[in-house]
Coordinates of C-alpha atoms in Angstrom, one line a residue:
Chain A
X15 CA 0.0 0.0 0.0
X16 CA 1.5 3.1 -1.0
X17 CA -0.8 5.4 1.2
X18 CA 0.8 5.2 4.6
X19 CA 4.2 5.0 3.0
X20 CA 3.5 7.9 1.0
X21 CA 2.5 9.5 4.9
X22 CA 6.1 8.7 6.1
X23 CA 8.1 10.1 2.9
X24 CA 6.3 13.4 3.3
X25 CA 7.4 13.4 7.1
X26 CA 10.3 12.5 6.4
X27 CA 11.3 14.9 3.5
X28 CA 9.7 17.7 6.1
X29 CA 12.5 16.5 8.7
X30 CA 15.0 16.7 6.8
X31 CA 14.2 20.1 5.7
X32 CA 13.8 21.3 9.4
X33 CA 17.2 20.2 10.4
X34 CA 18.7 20.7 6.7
X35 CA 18.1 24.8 8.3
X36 CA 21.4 24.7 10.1
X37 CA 23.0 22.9 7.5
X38 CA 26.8 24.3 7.5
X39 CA 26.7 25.1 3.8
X40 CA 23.5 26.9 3.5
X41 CA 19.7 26.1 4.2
X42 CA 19.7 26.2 0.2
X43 CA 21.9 24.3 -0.7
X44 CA 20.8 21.8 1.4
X45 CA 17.3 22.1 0.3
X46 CA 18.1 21.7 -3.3
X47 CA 20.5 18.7 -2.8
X48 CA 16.8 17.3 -0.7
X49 CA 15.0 17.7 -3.3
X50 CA 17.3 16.1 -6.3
X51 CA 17.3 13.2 -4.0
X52 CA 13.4 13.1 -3.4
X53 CA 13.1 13.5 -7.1
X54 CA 15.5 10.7 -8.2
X55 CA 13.7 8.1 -6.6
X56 CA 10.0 9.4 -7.8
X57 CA 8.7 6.8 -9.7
X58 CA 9.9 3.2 -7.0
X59 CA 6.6 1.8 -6.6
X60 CA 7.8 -0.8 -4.4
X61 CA 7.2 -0.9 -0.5
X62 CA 10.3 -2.9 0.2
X63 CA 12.7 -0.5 -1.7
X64 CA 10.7 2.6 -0.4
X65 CA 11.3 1.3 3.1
X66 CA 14.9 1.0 2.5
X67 CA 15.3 4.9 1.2
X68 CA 13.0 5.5 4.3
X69 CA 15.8 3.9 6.4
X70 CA 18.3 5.5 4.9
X71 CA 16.7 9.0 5.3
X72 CA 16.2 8.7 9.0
X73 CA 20.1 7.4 9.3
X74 CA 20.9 10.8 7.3
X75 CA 19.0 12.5 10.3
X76 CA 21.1 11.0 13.0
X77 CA 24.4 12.1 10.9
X78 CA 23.0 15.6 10.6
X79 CA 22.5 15.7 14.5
X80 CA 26.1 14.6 15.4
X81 CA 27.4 16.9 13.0
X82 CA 26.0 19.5 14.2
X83 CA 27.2 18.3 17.7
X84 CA 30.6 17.7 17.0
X85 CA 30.6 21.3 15.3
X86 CA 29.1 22.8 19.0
X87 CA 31.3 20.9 20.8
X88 CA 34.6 21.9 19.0
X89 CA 33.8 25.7 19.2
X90 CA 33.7 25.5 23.0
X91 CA 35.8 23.4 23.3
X92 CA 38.2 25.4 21.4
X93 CA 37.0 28.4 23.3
X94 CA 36.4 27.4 26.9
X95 CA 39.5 24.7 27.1
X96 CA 42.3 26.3 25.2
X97 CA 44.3 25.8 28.3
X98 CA 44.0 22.3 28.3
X99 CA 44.4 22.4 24.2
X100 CA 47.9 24.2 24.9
X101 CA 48.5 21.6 27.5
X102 CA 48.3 18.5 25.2
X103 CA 50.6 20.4 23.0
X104 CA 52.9 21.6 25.6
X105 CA 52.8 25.1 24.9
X106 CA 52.3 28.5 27.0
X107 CA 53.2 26.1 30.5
X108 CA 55.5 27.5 32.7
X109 CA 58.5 25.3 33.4
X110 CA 59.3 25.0 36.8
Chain B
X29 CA 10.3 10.5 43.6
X30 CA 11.5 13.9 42.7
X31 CA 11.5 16.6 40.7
X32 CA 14.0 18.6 38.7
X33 CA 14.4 22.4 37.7
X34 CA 16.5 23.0 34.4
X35 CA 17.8 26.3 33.6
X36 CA 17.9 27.5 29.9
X37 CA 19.0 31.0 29.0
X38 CA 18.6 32.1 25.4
X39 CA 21.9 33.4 24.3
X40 CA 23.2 34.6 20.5
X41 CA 24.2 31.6 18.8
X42 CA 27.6 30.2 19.3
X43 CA 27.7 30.4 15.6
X44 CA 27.1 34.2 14.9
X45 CA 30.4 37.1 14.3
X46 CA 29.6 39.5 17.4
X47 CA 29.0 43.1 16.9
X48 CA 29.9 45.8 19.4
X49 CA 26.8 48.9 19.2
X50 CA 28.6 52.2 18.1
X51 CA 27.4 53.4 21.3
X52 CA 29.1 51.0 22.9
X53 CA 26.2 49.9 25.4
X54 CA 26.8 46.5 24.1
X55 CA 26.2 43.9 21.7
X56 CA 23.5 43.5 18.5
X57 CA 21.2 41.5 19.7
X58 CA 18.4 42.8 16.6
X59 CA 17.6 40.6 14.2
X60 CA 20.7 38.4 14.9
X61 CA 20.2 34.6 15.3
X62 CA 19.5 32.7 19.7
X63 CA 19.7 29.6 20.5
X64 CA 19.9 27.8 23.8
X65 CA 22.9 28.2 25.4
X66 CA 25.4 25.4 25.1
X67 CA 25.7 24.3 28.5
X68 CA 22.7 24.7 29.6
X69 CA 21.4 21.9 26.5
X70 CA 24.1 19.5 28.2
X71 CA 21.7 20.7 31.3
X72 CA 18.5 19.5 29.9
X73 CA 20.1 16.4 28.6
X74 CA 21.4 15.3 31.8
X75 CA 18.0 16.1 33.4
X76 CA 16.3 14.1 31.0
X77 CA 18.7 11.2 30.9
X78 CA 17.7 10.8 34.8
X79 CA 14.2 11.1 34.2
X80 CA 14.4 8.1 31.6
X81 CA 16.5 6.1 34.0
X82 CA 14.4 6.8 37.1
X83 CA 16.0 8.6 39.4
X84 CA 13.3 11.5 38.9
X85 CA 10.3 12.0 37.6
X86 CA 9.7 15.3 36.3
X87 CA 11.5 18.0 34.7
X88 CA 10.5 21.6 34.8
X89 CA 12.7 23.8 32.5
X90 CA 12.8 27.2 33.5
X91 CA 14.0 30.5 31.2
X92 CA 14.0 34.0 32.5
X93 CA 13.8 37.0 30.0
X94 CA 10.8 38.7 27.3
X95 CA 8.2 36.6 24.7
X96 CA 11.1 35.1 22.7
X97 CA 12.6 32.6 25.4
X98 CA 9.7 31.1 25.6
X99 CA 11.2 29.5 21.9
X100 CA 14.1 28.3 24.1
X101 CA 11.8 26.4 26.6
X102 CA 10.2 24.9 24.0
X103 CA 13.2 23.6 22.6
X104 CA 13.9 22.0 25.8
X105 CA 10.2 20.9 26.4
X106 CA 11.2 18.6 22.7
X107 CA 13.9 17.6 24.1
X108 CA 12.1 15.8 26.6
X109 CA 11.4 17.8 29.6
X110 CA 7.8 17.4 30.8
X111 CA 6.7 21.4 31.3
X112 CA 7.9 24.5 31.3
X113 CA 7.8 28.2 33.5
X114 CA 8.0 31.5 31.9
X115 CA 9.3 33.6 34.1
X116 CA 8.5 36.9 32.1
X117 CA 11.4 40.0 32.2
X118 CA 11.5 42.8 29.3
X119 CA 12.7 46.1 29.2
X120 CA 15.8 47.8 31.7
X121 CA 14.6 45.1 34.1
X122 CA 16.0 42.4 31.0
X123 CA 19.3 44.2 30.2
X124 CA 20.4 44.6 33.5
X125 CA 19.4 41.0 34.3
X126 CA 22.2 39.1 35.7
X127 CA 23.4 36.1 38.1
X128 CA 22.3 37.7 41.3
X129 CA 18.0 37.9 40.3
X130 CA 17.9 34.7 38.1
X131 CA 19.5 32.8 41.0
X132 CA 17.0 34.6 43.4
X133 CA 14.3 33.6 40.9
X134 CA 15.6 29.9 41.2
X135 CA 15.7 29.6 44.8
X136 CA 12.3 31.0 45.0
X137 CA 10.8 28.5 42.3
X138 CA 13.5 25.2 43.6
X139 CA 11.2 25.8 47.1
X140 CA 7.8 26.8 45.3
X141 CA 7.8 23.2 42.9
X142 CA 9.5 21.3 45.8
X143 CA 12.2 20.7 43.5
X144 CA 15.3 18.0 44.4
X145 CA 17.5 19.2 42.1
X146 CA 18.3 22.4 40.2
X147 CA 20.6 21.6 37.7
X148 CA 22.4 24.7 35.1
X149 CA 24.7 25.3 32.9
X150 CA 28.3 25.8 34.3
X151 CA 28.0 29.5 32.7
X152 CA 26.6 31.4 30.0
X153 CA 28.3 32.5 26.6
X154 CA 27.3 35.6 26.3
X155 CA 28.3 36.9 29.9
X156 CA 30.6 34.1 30.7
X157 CA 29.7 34.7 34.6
X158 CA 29.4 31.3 36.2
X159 CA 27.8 32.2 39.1
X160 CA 24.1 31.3 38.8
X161 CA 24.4 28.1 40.3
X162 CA 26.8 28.8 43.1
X163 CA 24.8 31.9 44.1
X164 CA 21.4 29.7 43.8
X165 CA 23.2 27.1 45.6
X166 CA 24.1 29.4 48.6
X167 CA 20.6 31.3 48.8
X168 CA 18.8 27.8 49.5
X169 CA 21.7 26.8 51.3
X170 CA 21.9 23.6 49.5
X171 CA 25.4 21.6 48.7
X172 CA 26.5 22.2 45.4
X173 CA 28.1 20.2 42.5
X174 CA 29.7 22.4 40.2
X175 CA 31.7 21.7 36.6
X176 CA 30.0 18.5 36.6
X177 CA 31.5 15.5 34.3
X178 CA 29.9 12.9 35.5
X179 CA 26.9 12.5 37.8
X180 CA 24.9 9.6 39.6
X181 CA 22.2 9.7 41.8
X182 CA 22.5 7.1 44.7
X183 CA 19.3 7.3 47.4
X184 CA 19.6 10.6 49.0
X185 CA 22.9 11.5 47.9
X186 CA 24.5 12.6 44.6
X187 CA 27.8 11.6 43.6
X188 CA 29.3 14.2 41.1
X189 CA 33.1 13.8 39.5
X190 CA 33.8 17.2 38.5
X191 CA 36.2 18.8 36.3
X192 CA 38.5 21.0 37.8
X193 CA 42.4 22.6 37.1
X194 CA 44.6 19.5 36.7
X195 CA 42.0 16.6 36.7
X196 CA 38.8 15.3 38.4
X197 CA 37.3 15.6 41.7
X198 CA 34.7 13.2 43.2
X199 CA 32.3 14.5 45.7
X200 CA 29.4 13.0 47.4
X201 CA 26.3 15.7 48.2
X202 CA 23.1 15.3 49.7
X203 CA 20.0 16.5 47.8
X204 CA 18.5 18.7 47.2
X205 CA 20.8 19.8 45.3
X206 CA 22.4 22.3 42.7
X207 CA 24.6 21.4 39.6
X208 CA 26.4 23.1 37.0
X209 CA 26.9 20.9 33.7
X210 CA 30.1 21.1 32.7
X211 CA 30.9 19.8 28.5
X212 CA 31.8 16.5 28.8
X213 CA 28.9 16.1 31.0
X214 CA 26.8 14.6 27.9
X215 CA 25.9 14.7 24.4
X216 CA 22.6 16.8 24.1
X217 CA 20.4 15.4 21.8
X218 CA 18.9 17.8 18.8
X219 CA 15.5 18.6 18.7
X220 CA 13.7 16.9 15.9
X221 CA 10.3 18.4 14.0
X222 CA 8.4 15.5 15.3
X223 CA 9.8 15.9 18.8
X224 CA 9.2 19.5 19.0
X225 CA 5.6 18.7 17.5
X226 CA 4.8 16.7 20.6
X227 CA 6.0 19.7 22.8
X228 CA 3.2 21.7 21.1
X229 CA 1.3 19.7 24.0
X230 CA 3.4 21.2 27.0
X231 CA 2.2 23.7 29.1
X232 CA 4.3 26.4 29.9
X233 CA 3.5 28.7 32.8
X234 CA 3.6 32.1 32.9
X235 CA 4.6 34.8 36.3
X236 CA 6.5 37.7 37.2
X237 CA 9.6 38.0 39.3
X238 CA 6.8 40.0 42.3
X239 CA 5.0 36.0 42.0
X240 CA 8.1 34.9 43.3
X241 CA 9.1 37.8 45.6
X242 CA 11.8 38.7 43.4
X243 CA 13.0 42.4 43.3
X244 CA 15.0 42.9 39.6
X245 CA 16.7 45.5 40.5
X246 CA 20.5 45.0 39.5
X247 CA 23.6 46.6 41.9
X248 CA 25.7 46.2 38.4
X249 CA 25.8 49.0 35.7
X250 CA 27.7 48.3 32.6
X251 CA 29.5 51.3 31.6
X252 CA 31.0 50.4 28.2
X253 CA 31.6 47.6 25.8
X254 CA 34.5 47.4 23.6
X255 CA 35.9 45.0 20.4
X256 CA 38.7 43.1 21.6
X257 CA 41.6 44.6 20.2
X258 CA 42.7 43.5 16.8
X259 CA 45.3 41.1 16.5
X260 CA 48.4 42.5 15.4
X261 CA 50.0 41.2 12.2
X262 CA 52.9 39.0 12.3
X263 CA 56.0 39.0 11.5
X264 CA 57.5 37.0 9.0
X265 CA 61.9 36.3 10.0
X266 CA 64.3 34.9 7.5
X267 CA 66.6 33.0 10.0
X268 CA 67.0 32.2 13.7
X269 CA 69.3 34.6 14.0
X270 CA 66.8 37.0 12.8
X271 CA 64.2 35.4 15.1
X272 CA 66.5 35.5 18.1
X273 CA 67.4 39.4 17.6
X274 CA 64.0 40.4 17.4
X275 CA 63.0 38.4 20.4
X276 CA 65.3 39.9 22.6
X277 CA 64.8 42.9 21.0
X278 CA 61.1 43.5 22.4
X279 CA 62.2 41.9 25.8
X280 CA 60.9 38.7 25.5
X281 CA 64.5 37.3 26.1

């Protein structure tokens, strides 16, 4: 049955294009690389391969989230811990 | 089983180029992009982390400020905290906001909701203060776990391992309690559209800091903001010998 497959794609072409908003290289340019993909895969009518690209979507959500973690977490890290940054690098300590 | 207060403060994004105002009364915050503070989503994450194991049963996230935070509560209602408090500030009464009324406001709400825990960000981005919690902390007169790393709940008593100048320090408070989430603390999830659908369905409530008994007014006046100063260009030496001359001489050695 294409009907409630055709209920998840929408949701989840409309969660990808609520996190695709922080994308690094634009909101656009994500939007428009969304929408070639969408597009591509139009015309598969069947439920097994439509699951599979529904799969893969939602794994394309969880890399968007840790990107955008690992992108937080390496600004403060690089802001707030510079001391220990310098330390692993063994610069700016005082020798005794 | 008990309940927890979050923190969130609504902050520039981490992301965004600064500006200074020409006047120099401080930064543009017009049109320029918020988000919830760093540490205090490590905050909410930790909160909700105990909530799914157990420990507690309901989160409260609390922001302090005009209409717009109330975006930032939502944001932590989707990431899983069960309601949300308003506690509405505009105007002078915003700008002069600091440490000393949103920990008053905390203390008074920790007692009002009965609250086990209050747990906060270790400090802000925008005024880098960290002293919410510790004030909060000292105006309950609860024990305090700052810089958290690492925390675990064990009966009455929280454990907390916390980061500190040259390594880790474990501590063992009773609750109630304040914390201060440090980074390493967690990995905040991200809001997703469907989760923050859901938190459509949260209610957030609404008061003044006179509800709570509060008084806004601020003993701090900031009398100017500047750019930090430019960095200098380098200096680009042929040899070491070079190098060494020009060290020693501008003093250095």
């Amino acid at each position: 049955m294409a009907n409630p497959l055709r209920r998840e794609v929408r949701q989840l072409y409309k969660n990808l294009l609520y996190l695709g908003r922080e994308y690094p290289q634009g909101a656009d340019y994500f939007r428009e690389r969304l929408n070639s993909a969408f597009v591509k895969n139009k015309y598969v009518t069947d439920p097994k391969e439509i699951r599979k690209l529904v799969d893969c979507g939602e794994d394309v959500i969880k890399e968007l989230g840790t990107l955008y973690y690992l992108k937080e977490y390496s600004a403060m890290k690089k802001r707030f811990y510079e001391e220990e940054l310098l330390g692993l690098l063994n610069i700016g300590r005082p020798t005794d | 089983m008990s309940r927890v207060l979050v923190g969130v403060k609504r902050v520039i994004d981490y992301a965004v180029k600064i500006r200074v105002k020409p006047d120099q009364s401080g930064v543009v915050t017009d049109g320029v992009k918020h988000s919830m503070n760093p540490f205090c989503e490590i905050a909410v994450e930790e909160a909700v982390k105990l909530k799914e194991k157990k420990f507690i049963k309901e989160v409260v996230a609390v922001s302090c400020g005009p209409s717009q935070v109330t975006e930032t509560i939502r944001t932590a209602l989707a990431m899983g905290c069960d309601r949300g408090i308003h506690v509405e500030v505009s105007g002078k009464d915003y700008e002069a906001m600091g440490p000393l009324q949103i920990s008053k406001i905390f203390a008074a709400l920790a007692k009002k909701e009965e609250a086990s825990l209050v747990i906060l960000g270790k400090q802000a981005i925008d005024d880098d203060c960290n002293q919410t919690g510790q004030m909060t902390a000292a105006l309950l007169d609860w024990p305090q776990g700052t810089f958290a790393s690492e925390v675990t709940i064990d009966g009455e008593t929280v454990k907390v391992v916390r980061e500190i100048d040259g390594g880790l320090e474990t501590i063992k408070i009773s609750m109630p309690a304040v914390l201060t989430a440090d980074l390493r603390l967690n990995t905040p999830r991200y809001a997703t559209l469907p989760n923050i659908m859901k938190a459509k369905k949260k209610k957030i409530a609404n008061m003044k800091p006179a509800d709570l008994g509060v008084d806004m007014v601020s003993r701090v006046e900031v009398l100017r903001v500047d750019e930090p100063p430019t960095r200098l260009a380098g200096v680009k030496v042929e040899t070491v010998d070079d190098l060494v001359a020009k060290l020693k001489a501008n003093g250095t050695i």
